Coordinates of N, CA and C in Angstrom, one line a residue:
Chain V
D756 N 24.7 -8.2 28.4 CA 25.7 -9.1 29.0 C 25.2 -10.4 29.4
V757 N 26.0 -11.5 29.2 CA 25.4 -12.7 29.7 C 25.5 -12.7 31.2
K758 N 24.4 -13.3 31.9 CA 24.6 -13.4 33.4 C 24.3 -14.8 33.7
V759 N 25.3 -15.4 34.5 CA 25.1 -16.7 35.2 C 25.1 -16.3 36.7
T760 N 24.1 -16.7 37.2 CA 23.9 -16.5 38.9 C 23.8 -17.7 39.5
Q761 N 24.6 -17.9 40.5 CA 24.7 -19.0 41.5 C 24.0 -18.5 42.8
S762 N 23.3 -19.4 43.4 CA 22.3 -19.0 44.5 C 23.0 -18.6 45.6
S763 N 24.2 -19.0 45.9 CA 24.9 -18.6 47.2 C 26.4 -18.4 46.9
R764 N 27.0 -17.4 47.5 CA 28.5 -17.2 47.4 C 29.2 -18.2 48.4
Y765 N 28.6 -18.3 49.5 CA 29.3 -19.2 50.6 C 28.2 -20.0 51.3
L766 N 28.5 -21.3 51.6 CA 27.7 -22.2 52.1 C 28.4 -23.1 53.1
V767 N 27.8 -23.4 54.3 CA 28.3 -24.2 55.3 C 27.2 -25.4 55.5
K768 N 27.6 -26.6 55.3 CA 26.7 -27.7 55.6 C 27.4 -28.7 56.5
R769 N 26.5 -29.6 57.0 CA 27.0 -30.6 57.9 C 27.2 -32.0 57.1
T770 N 28.0 -32.9 57.5 CA 28.3 -34.1 56.9 C 26.9 -35.0 56.9
G771 N 26.6 -35.4 55.7 CA 25.2 -36.2 55.7 C 24.2 -35.4 55.2
E772 N 24.3 -34.2 55.0 CA 23.1 -33.3 54.5 C 23.0 -33.4 53.1
K773 N 21.8 -33.2 52.6 CA 21.5 -33.2 51.1 C 21.6 -31.7 50.8
V774 N 22.5 -31.4 49.8 CA 22.8 -29.9 49.5 C 22.3 -29.7 48.0
F775 N 21.8 -28.5 47.8 CA 21.4 -28.1 46.6 C 22.1 -26.9 46.1
L776 N 22.7 -26.9 45.1 CA 23.3 -25.6 44.4 C 22.6 -25.3 43.2
E777 N 22.2 -24.0 43.1 CA 21.4 -23.6 41.9 C 22.1 -22.7 41.2
C778 N 21.8 -22.8 39.9 CA 22.4 -21.9 38.9 C 21.4 -21.5 37.8
V779 N 21.4 -20.1 37.5 CA 20.4 -19.7 36.5 C 21.2 -18.9 35.5
Q780 N 20.8 -19.0 34.1 CA 21.5 -18.1 33.2 C 20.3 -17.5 32.3
D781 N 20.6 -16.3 31.9 CA 19.7 -15.4 31.3 C 19.8 -15.2 29.8
M782 N 20.7 -16.2 29.0 CA 21.0 -16.0 27.6 C 20.6 -17.1 26.7
D783 N 19.5 -17.9 27.2 CA 19.0 -19.0 26.4 C 20.1 -19.9 25.8
H784 N 21.1 -20.2 26.6 CA 22.2 -21.0 26.3 C 21.7 -22.5 26.5
E785 N 22.0 -23.3 25.5 CA 21.6 -24.7 25.6 C 22.5 -25.7 26.5
N786 N 23.7 -25.1 26.6 CA 24.8 -26.0 27.3 C 24.9 -25.3 28.7
M787 N 24.9 -26.2 29.7 CA 25.2 -25.7 31.2 C 26.1 -26.7 31.7
F788 N 27.0 -26.3 32.6 CA 28.1 -27.2 33.3 C 28.3 -26.8 34.6
W789 N 28.7 -27.8 35.5 CA 29.1 -27.7 36.8 C 30.5 -28.3 37.0
Y790 N 31.3 -27.3 37.5 CA 32.7 -27.7 37.8 C 33.0 -27.5 39.3
R791 N 34.0 -28.2 39.8 CA 34.7 -27.8 41.0 C 36.2 -27.5 40.9
Q792 N 36.5 -26.6 41.7 CA 37.9 -26.1 41.5 C 38.6 -26.3 42.8
D793 N 39.7 -26.8 42.9 CA 40.6 -27.2 44.1 C 42.0 -26.8 43.8
P794 N 42.6 -26.3 44.8 CA 44.1 -25.9 44.6 C 44.9 -27.0 44.1
G795 N 45.6 -26.9 43.1 CA 46.5 -27.8 42.5 C 45.8 -28.8 41.7
L796 N 44.6 -28.8 41.6 CA 43.8 -29.7 40.7 C 43.0 -29.1 39.5
G797 N 42.9 -27.7 39.6 CA 42.3 -27.0 38.4 C 40.9 -27.2 38.5
L798 N 40.2 -26.9 37.4 CA 38.8 -27.0 37.1 C 38.5 -28.5 36.7
R799 N 37.6 -29.2 37.4 CA 37.2 -30.4 37.0 C 35.7 -30.6 36.8
L800 N 35.3 -31.2 35.5 CA 33.9 -31.2 35.3 C 33.2 -32.2 36.0
I801 N 32.1 -31.9 36.7 CA 31.3 -32.9 37.4 C 30.2 -33.4 36.5
Y802 N 29.3 -32.5 35.9 CA 28.2 -32.9 35.0 C 28.0 -31.7 34.0
F803 N 27.5 -32.0 32.9 CA 27.0 -31.0 32.0 C 25.7 -31.5 31.3
S804 N 25.1 -30.5 30.8 CA 23.7 -30.6 30.1 C 23.8 -29.9 28.9
Y805 N 23.3 -30.6 27.8 CA 23.2 -29.9 26.5 C 21.8 -29.6 26.1
D806 N 20.9 -29.9 27.0 CA 19.4 -29.7 26.7 C 18.7 -29.8 27.8
V807 N 17.4 -29.3 27.8 CA 16.5 -29.7 29.0 C 16.5 -31.2 29.2
K808 N 16.3 -31.5 30.5 CA 16.4 -32.9 30.8 C 17.4 -33.9 30.3
M809 N 18.5 -33.3 29.7 CA 19.5 -34.0 29.2 C 20.7 -33.8 30.1
K810 N 21.5 -34.8 30.4 CA 22.7 -34.7 31.3 C 23.7 -35.6 30.8
E811 N 24.9 -35.3 31.2 CA 26.1 -36.2 30.9 C 27.0 -36.1 31.9
K812 N 27.6 -37.3 32.4 CA 28.6 -37.3 33.5 C 30.0 -36.8 32.8
G813 N 30.5 -36.0 33.8 CA 31.8 -35.4 33.5 C 32.9 -36.3 34.0
D814 N 34.0 -35.7 34.6 CA 35.2 -36.4 35.1 C 35.0 -36.9 36.5
I815 N 34.2 -36.4 37.4 CA 34.2 -36.6 38.8 C 32.7 -36.5 39.2
P816 N 31.8 -37.5 38.6 CA 30.3 -37.2 39.0 C 30.0 -38.1 40.3
E817 N 30.9 -38.9 40.9 CA 30.6 -39.7 42.1 C 30.1 -38.8 43.2
G818 N 28.9 -39.0 43.8 CA 28.4 -38.3 45.0 C 27.7 -37.1 44.6
Y819 N 27.5 -36.8 43.3 CA 26.7 -35.8 42.7 C 25.5 -36.2 41.9
S820 N 24.5 -35.4 41.8 CA 23.6 -35.6 40.8 C 23.1 -34.2 40.2
V821 N 22.4 -34.1 39.1 CA 21.9 -32.8 38.6 C 20.5 -32.8 38.1
S822 N 20.0 -31.7 38.0 CA 18.6 -31.5 37.4 C 18.5 -30.4 36.5
R823 N 17.9 -30.6 35.4 CA 17.6 -29.6 34.5 C 16.3 -29.6 33.9
E824 N 15.3 -29.0 34.6 CA 13.9 -29.1 34.4 C 13.5 -28.0 33.3
K825 N 14.2 -26.8 33.4 CA 14.1 -25.6 32.5 C 15.3 -25.2 32.0
K826 N 15.3 -24.7 30.7 CA 16.5 -24.3 30.0 C 17.5 -23.5 30.8
E827 N 16.9 -22.5 31.5 CA 17.7 -21.5 32.2 C 18.2 -22.0 33.6
R828 N 17.9 -23.1 34.0 CA 18.3 -23.4 35.4 C 18.9 -24.9 35.4
F829 N 20.1 -24.9 36.2 CA 20.9 -26.3 36.3 C 21.2 -26.4 37.7
S830 N 20.7 -27.4 38.3 CA 21.0 -27.6 39.8 C 22.0 -28.8 40.0
L831 N 22.9 -28.5 40.9 CA 23.8 -29.6 41.5 C 23.3 -30.1 42.8
I832 N 23.2 -31.4 42.8 CA 22.7 -32.0 44.2 C 23.9 -32.9 44.7
L833 N 24.2 -32.5 46.0 CA 25.1 -33.4 46.8 C 24.3 -34.4 47.6
E834 N 24.2 -35.6 47.3 CA 23.1 -36.5 48.0 C 23.4 -36.6 49.4
S835 N 24.6 -36.7 49.9 CA 25.0 -36.9 51.3 C 26.3 -36.2 51.4
A836 N 26.4 -35.0 51.8 CA 27.6 -34.3 51.7 C 28.8 -34.9 52.6
S837 N 29.8 -34.8 52.1 CA 31.0 -35.4 52.9 C 32.1 -34.3 52.9
T838 N 33.0 -34.3 53.9 CA 34.1 -33.4 54.0 C 34.9 -33.2 52.8
N839 N 35.1 -34.3 51.9 CA 35.9 -34.2 50.7 C 35.2 -33.5 49.6
Q840 N 34.0 -33.0 49.9 CA 33.3 -32.3 48.8 C 33.4 -30.7 49.2
T841 N 34.1 -30.4 50.1 CA 34.4 -29.0 50.5 C 35.2 -28.5 49.3
S842 N 34.7 -27.4 48.7 CA 35.4 -26.9 47.4 C 34.7 -25.7 46.9
M843 N 35.3 -25.1 45.8 CA 34.7 -24.0 45.1 C 33.9 -24.6 44.0
Y844 N 32.6 -24.5 43.8 CA 31.7 -24.9 42.8 C 31.4 -23.8 41.9
L845 N 31.7 -24.1 40.5 CA 31.4 -23.2 39.5 C 30.5 -23.6 38.4
C846 N 29.4 -22.9 38.1 CA 28.6 -23.1 37.1 C 28.9 -22.3 36.0
A847 N 28.6 -22.8 34.6 CA 28.9 -22.1 33.4 C 27.7 -22.4 32.3
S848 N 27.6 -21.6 31.4 CA 26.6 -21.9 30.4 C 27.4 -21.4 29.0
S849 N 26.9 -22.0 28.0 CA 27.3 -21.6 26.7 C 26.5 -22.0 25.5
L850 N 26.7 -21.3 24.4 CA 26.1 -21.8 23.2 C 27.1 -22.9 22.6
S851 N 26.7 -23.9 21.7 CA 27.5 -24.7 21.0 C 28.5 -24.0 20.3
E852 N 29.8 -24.4 20.3 CA 30.9 -23.9 19.5 C 31.3 -22.4 20.0
A853 N 30.9 -22.1 21.2 CA 31.2 -20.7 21.7 C 31.8 -20.7 23.0
E854 N 32.2 -19.7 23.6 CA 32.7 -19.6 24.9 C 31.8 -19.8 25.9
A855 N 32.2 -20.3 27.1 CA 31.4 -20.5 28.3 C 31.5 -19.2 29.1
F856 N 30.4 -18.9 29.8 CA 30.3 -17.8 30.8 C 30.1 -18.4 32.2
F857 N 30.8 -18.0 33.2 CA 30.7 -18.4 34.6 C 30.1 -17.6 35.5
G858 N 29.4 -18.4 36.5 CA 29.0 -17.7 37.6 C 29.9 -17.3 38.6
Q859 N 29.7 -16.6 39.8 CA 30.6 -16.1 40.7 C 31.1 -17.2 41.5
G860 N 30.7 -18.4 41.5 CA 31.2 -19.3 42.3 C 30.4 -19.6 43.6
T861 N 30.4 -20.8 44.2 CA 30.0 -20.9 45.5 C 31.0 -21.6 46.3
R862 N 31.5 -21.1 47.4 CA 32.5 -21.6 48.3 C 31.7 -22.7 49.2
L863 N 31.7 -23.9 49.0 CA 31.0 -24.8 49.9 C 32.1 -25.4 51.0
T864 N 31.5 -25.4 52.3 CA 32.3 -26.0 53.3 C 31.4 -27.0 53.9
V865 N 32.0 -28.4 54.1 CA 31.2 -29.3 54.7 C 32.0 -29.7 56.0
V866 N 31.2 -29.5 57.2 CA 31.8 -29.8 58.4 C 31.3 -31.1 59.1
Chain D
E1254 N 43.9 -38.9 24.5 CA 43.0 -38.1 25.5 C 43.4 -36.5 25.2
D1255 N 42.4 -35.7 25.3 CA 42.6 -34.3 25.1 C 43.4 -33.8 26.3
Q1256 N 44.4 -32.9 26.1 CA 45.2 -32.4 27.1 C 45.5 -30.9 26.9
V1257 N 45.6 -30.1 27.9 CA 46.0 -28.8 27.8 C 47.0 -28.5 29.0
T1258 N 48.2 -28.0 28.5 CA 49.2 -27.5 29.7 C 49.3 -26.1 29.3
Q1259 N 49.8 -25.5 30.6 CA 50.2 -24.1 30.4 C 51.5 -23.8 31.2
S1260 N 52.1 -22.8 30.6 CA 53.5 -22.5 31.3 C 53.7 -20.9 31.1
P1261 N 54.4 -20.5 32.0 CA 54.9 -21.1 33.4 C 53.7 -21.3 34.3
E1262 N 54.0 -22.0 35.4 CA 53.0 -22.2 36.5 C 52.7 -20.8 37.2
A1263 N 53.8 -20.2 37.4 CA 53.6 -18.7 38.0 C 54.5 -17.9 37.3
L1264 N 54.3 -16.4 37.3 CA 55.2 -15.6 36.7 C 55.1 -14.2 37.4
R1265 N 56.2 -13.7 37.9 CA 56.3 -12.4 38.4 C 56.9 -11.4 37.5
L1266 N 56.2 -10.3 37.3 CA 56.7 -9.2 36.5 C 56.7 -7.9 37.2
Q1267 N 57.6 -7.1 36.8 CA 57.6 -5.6 37.2 C 56.6 -5.0 36.4
E1268 N 56.0 -4.0 36.9 CA 55.1 -3.1 36.1 C 55.8 -2.7 34.9
G1269 N 55.1 -2.8 33.7 CA 55.8 -2.4 32.5 C 56.7 -3.4 31.7
E1270 N 56.8 -4.6 32.4 CA 57.7 -5.7 31.8 C 56.9 -6.6 31.1
S1271 N 56.9 -6.5 29.9 CA 56.1 -7.3 28.8 C 56.5 -8.9 28.8
S1272 N 55.6 -9.7 28.7 CA 55.9 -11.1 28.7 C 54.8 -11.9 27.9
S1273 N 54.8 -13.2 27.9 CA 54.0 -14.1 27.3 C 53.6 -15.3 28.1
L1274 N 52.4 -15.8 28.0 CA 52.0 -17.0 28.7 C 51.7 -18.0 27.6
N1275 N 52.0 -19.2 27.8 CA 51.8 -20.3 26.9 C 50.7 -21.3 27.3
C1276 N 50.1 -21.8 26.2 CA 49.0 -22.7 26.4 C 49.3 -23.8 25.2
S1277 N 49.6 -25.0 25.5 CA 49.7 -26.1 24.5 C 48.7 -27.0 24.7
Y1278 N 48.1 -27.6 23.6 CA 47.1 -28.5 23.5 C 47.3 -29.6 22.6
T1279 N 46.6 -30.7 22.9 CA 46.4 -31.8 22.0 C 44.9 -32.2 22.0
V1280 N 44.4 -32.0 21.0 CA 42.8 -32.4 20.8 C 42.8 -33.1 19.4
S1281 N 41.6 -33.8 19.2 CA 41.3 -34.5 17.9 C 40.9 -33.5 16.9
G1282 N 40.3 -32.5 17.3 CA 39.9 -31.5 16.3 C 39.4 -30.3 17.1
L1283 N 39.9 -29.1 16.8 CA 39.6 -28.1 17.6 C 38.5 -27.2 17.3
R1284 N 37.5 -27.0 18.3 CA 36.3 -26.4 18.0 C 36.6 -24.9 18.4
G1285 N 37.4 -24.7 19.3 CA 37.7 -23.3 19.8 C 38.8 -23.3 20.8
L1286 N 39.5 -22.3 21.1 CA 40.5 -22.0 22.1 C 40.1 -20.9 22.9
F1287 N 39.9 -20.9 24.2 CA 39.4 -19.8 25.0 C 40.3 -19.3 26.2
W1288 N 40.5 -18.1 26.4 CA 41.3 -17.5 27.4 C 40.4 -16.9 28.5
Y1289 N 40.7 -17.1 29.8 CA 39.9 -16.6 30.8 C 40.9 -16.0 31.9
R1290 N 40.4 -15.0 32.5 CA 41.1 -14.4 33.7 C 40.4 -14.8 34.9
Q1291 N 41.0 -15.2 36.0 CA 40.3 -15.5 37.2 C 41.0 -14.8 38.5
D1292 N 40.2 -14.0 39.2 CA 40.6 -13.3 40.4 C 40.3 -14.3 41.6
P1293 N 41.2 -14.2 42.7 CA 40.9 -15.0 43.7 C 39.5 -15.0 44.4
G1294 N 38.9 -16.1 44.5 CA 37.6 -16.3 45.2 C 36.4 -16.0 44.2
K1295 N 36.8 -15.8 42.9 CA 35.7 -15.5 41.8 C 35.7 -16.5 40.7
G1296 N 34.7 -16.5 39.9 CA 34.5 -17.3 38.7 C 35.4 -16.7 37.6
P1297 N 35.9 -17.6 36.7 CA 36.6 -17.1 35.6 C 35.8 -16.1 34.7
E1298 N 36.6 -15.1 34.3 CA 36.1 -14.1 33.4 C 36.5 -14.4 31.9
F1299 N 35.7 -14.4 31.0 CA 36.0 -14.6 29.6 C 36.8 -13.4 29.0
L1300 N 37.9 -13.9 28.3 CA 38.7 -12.8 27.7 C 38.7 -12.9 26.0
F1301 N 38.9 -14.2 25.5 CA 39.1 -14.3 24.1 C 38.6 -15.6 23.7
T1302 N 38.2 -15.7 22.4 CA 38.0 -17.1 21.7 C 38.7 -16.9 20.4
L1303 N 39.6 -18.0 20.2 CA 40.3 -18.3 18.9 C 39.7 -19.5 18.2
Y1304 N 39.6 -19.5 16.9 CA 39.0 -20.6 16.3 C 40.1 -21.3 15.1
S1305 N 41.0 -20.5 14.6 CA 41.7 -21.1 13.7 C 43.3 -20.6 13.7
A1306 N 44.2 -21.4 13.3 CA 45.5 -21.0 13.4 C 45.8 -19.7 12.6
G1307 N 46.5 -18.8 13.2 CA 46.9 -17.5 12.6 C 45.9 -16.4 13.1
E1308 N 44.9 -16.8 13.8 CA 43.9 -15.9 14.4 C 44.6 -15.1 15.5
E1309 N 44.2 -13.8 15.7 CA 44.7 -13.0 16.7 C 43.6 -12.2 17.3
K1310 N 43.5 -11.9 18.7 CA 42.7 -11.1 19.2 C 43.2 -10.2 20.2
E1311 N 42.8 -9.1 20.5 CA 43.5 -8.0 21.2 C 42.4 -7.3 22.1
K1312 N 42.8 -6.9 23.4 CA 42.1 -6.3 24.3 C 43.0 -5.6 25.3
E1313 N 42.9 -4.3 25.3 CA 43.8 -3.4 26.0 C 45.1 -4.0 26.0
R1314 N 45.8 -4.3 27.0 CA 47.2 -4.8 27.1 C 47.4 -6.3 26.7
L1315 N 46.3 -7.0 26.4 CA 46.4 -8.3 26.2 C 46.2 -8.6 24.7
K1316 N 47.0 -9.6 24.2 CA 46.8 -10.0 22.8 C 47.1 -11.6 22.9
A1317 N 46.0 -12.2 22.2 CA 46.1 -13.7 22.1 C 46.2 -14.2 20.7
T1318 N 47.2 -15.2 20.6 CA 47.5 -15.8 19.2 C 47.3 -17.3 19.2
L1319 N 47.1 -17.9 18.0 CA 46.8 -19.2 18.1 C 47.6 -19.9 16.8
T1320 N 48.2 -21.0 17.1 CA 48.9 -21.9 16.0 C 48.2 -23.3 16.3
K1321 N 48.7 -24.2 15.5 CA 48.1 -25.5 15.4 C 48.2 -26.2 16.6
K1322 N 49.2 -25.9 17.4 CA 49.5 -26.8 18.6 C 49.5 -25.9 19.9
E1323 N 49.5 -24.5 19.8 CA 49.6 -23.7 21.0 C 49.1 -22.3 20.8
S1324 N 48.8 -21.7 22.0 CA 48.3 -20.3 22.0 C 49.1 -19.6 22.9
F1325 N 49.3 -18.2 22.6 CA 50.1 -17.4 23.6 C 49.2 -16.2 24.0
L1326 N 49.5 -15.9 25.2 CA 48.7 -14.6 25.7 C 49.9 -13.7 26.0
H1327 N 49.9 -12.6 25.1 CA 51.0 -11.6 25.3 C 50.5 -10.5 26.2
I1328 N 51.3 -10.1 27.2 CA 50.9 -9.0 27.9 C 51.9 -7.9 27.8
T1329 N 51.4 -6.7 27.4 CA 52.3 -5.6 27.1 C 52.1 -4.5 28.1
A1330 N 53.3 -4.2 28.6 CA 53.3 -3.1 29.7 C 52.3 -3.4 30.8
P1331 N 52.4 -4.5 31.4 CA 51.4 -4.9 32.4 C 51.4 -3.9 33.7
K1332 N 50.2 -3.8 34.3 CA 50.0 -3.1 35.4 C 49.6 -4.1 36.6
P1333 N 49.7 -3.5 37.8 CA 49.4 -4.4 39.0 C 48.0 -5.1 38.9
E1334 N 47.1 -4.3 38.4 CA 45.7 -4.7 38.3 C 45.6 -6.0 37.2
D1335 N 46.6 -6.4 36.5 CA 46.6 -7.5 35.5 C 46.9 -8.7 36.4
S1336 N 47.3 -8.5 37.7 CA 47.5 -9.7 38.5 C 46.3 -10.6 38.6
A1337 N 46.4 -11.8 38.3 CA 45.4 -12.8 38.3 C 45.9 -14.2 37.9
T1338 N 45.1 -15.2 37.8 CA 45.4 -16.5 37.3 C 44.7 -16.4 35.8
Y1339 N 45.5 -16.8 34.9 CA 45.0 -16.9 33.4 C 44.7 -18.4 33.0
L1340 N 43.7 -18.7 32.7 CA 43.4 -20.1 32.3 C 43.0 -20.1 30.7
C1341 N 43.6 -21.2 30.1 CA 43.1 -21.4 28.8 C 42.2 -22.8 28.7
A1342 N 41.6 -22.9 27.8 CA 40.5 -24.2 27.6 C 40.4 -24.4 26.1
V1343 N 40.1 -25.6 25.8 CA 39.7 -26.0 24.5 C 38.5 -26.8 24.4
R1344 N 37.9 -26.7 23.3 CA 36.7 -27.4 23.0 C 37.0 -28.2 21.8
E1345 N 36.8 -29.6 21.8 CA 37.1 -30.4 20.7 C 36.0 -30.4 19.7
A1346 N 36.4 -30.9 18.6 CA 35.4 -30.7 17.4 C 34.3 -31.5 17.6
D1347 N 34.4 -32.6 18.2 CA 33.2 -33.7 18.3 C 32.6 -33.8 19.8
G1348 N 32.9 -32.8 20.6 CA 32.5 -32.8 21.9 C 31.8 -31.6 22.3
Q1349 N 31.2 -31.5 23.5 CA 30.6 -30.5 24.0 C 31.4 -29.8 25.1
N1350 N 32.3 -30.5 25.6 CA 33.0 -30.2 26.8 C 34.2 -29.3 26.5
F1351 N 34.5 -28.5 27.6 CA 35.7 -27.7 27.7 C 36.8 -28.5 28.5
V1352 N 37.9 -28.5 28.0 CA 39.1 -29.0 28.7 C 40.0 -27.8 29.1
F1353 N 40.2 -27.6 30.5 CA 40.9 -26.5 30.9 C 42.3 -26.9 31.4
G1354 N 43.2 -26.0 31.2 CA 44.6 -26.1 31.7 C 44.7 -25.7 33.0
P1355 N 45.8 -25.9 33.8 CA 45.9 -25.6 35.1 C 46.0 -24.2 35.6
G1356 N 46.4 -23.4 34.5 CA 46.4 -21.8 34.8 C 47.9 -21.3 34.9
T1357 N 48.2 -20.1 34.7 CA 49.4 -19.4 35.0 C 48.9 -18.3 36.0
R1358 N 49.6 -18.3 37.1 CA 49.4 -17.3 38.1 C 50.3 -16.1 37.9
L1359 N 49.8 -15.0 37.6 CA 50.5 -13.8 37.2 C 50.5 -12.8 38.4
S1360 N 51.8 -12.4 38.8 CA 51.8 -11.2 39.7 C 52.5 -10.1 39.1
V1361 N 52.0 -8.9 39.0 CA 52.6 -7.8 38.4 C 52.9 -6.7 39.6
L1362 N 54.2 -6.6 39.9 CA 54.6 -5.8 41.1 C 54.8 -4.2 40.7
P1363 N 54.3 -3.3 41.5 CA 54.4 -1.9 41.3 C 55.9 -1.5 41.2

């Protein structure tokens, strides 16, 4: 079975902190994604990566950056956390032309 | 612009009462249509992939079908444990991204 693991289920951070969300997949997938999910807004793509060291902006990249130094790991970085970044963050991975598999999600609260 | 809509927004069924959820899409070329189930506070769980019109997939009480413009998720004799939000997504032919619909929130009452 494909496993996508996110480093934390719940996280509470202070405004202005630099926040790292980590995601690891064990199926050698070339594509990895970061989404945020908010009530009434659905899943919105922040960034995706189709290869090591490659990244593309999604629909809402402002205030975020990503890093993919190894194929299995995709990190999301909040450069200076703000309260409007309080959300559920979801990481996913996939092969090209195939379904995506999601991690369990990280519920981030910025206070 | 690629778009995915789902209807209804919410659906309440009695246990055993069969129904269907709809996913309508507009994409320049379909690379795949995907159905997911999401329980509160958890990540989406993959259910089905459909690649071409006329294709059907089944798993327990769920059956997914695909036409050129829409997909249906048929739920036969649902049970309370089928209560969840069901998401559909498409992948366009010349892109790497998934475009997700807003979901249908299903409640099955005992």
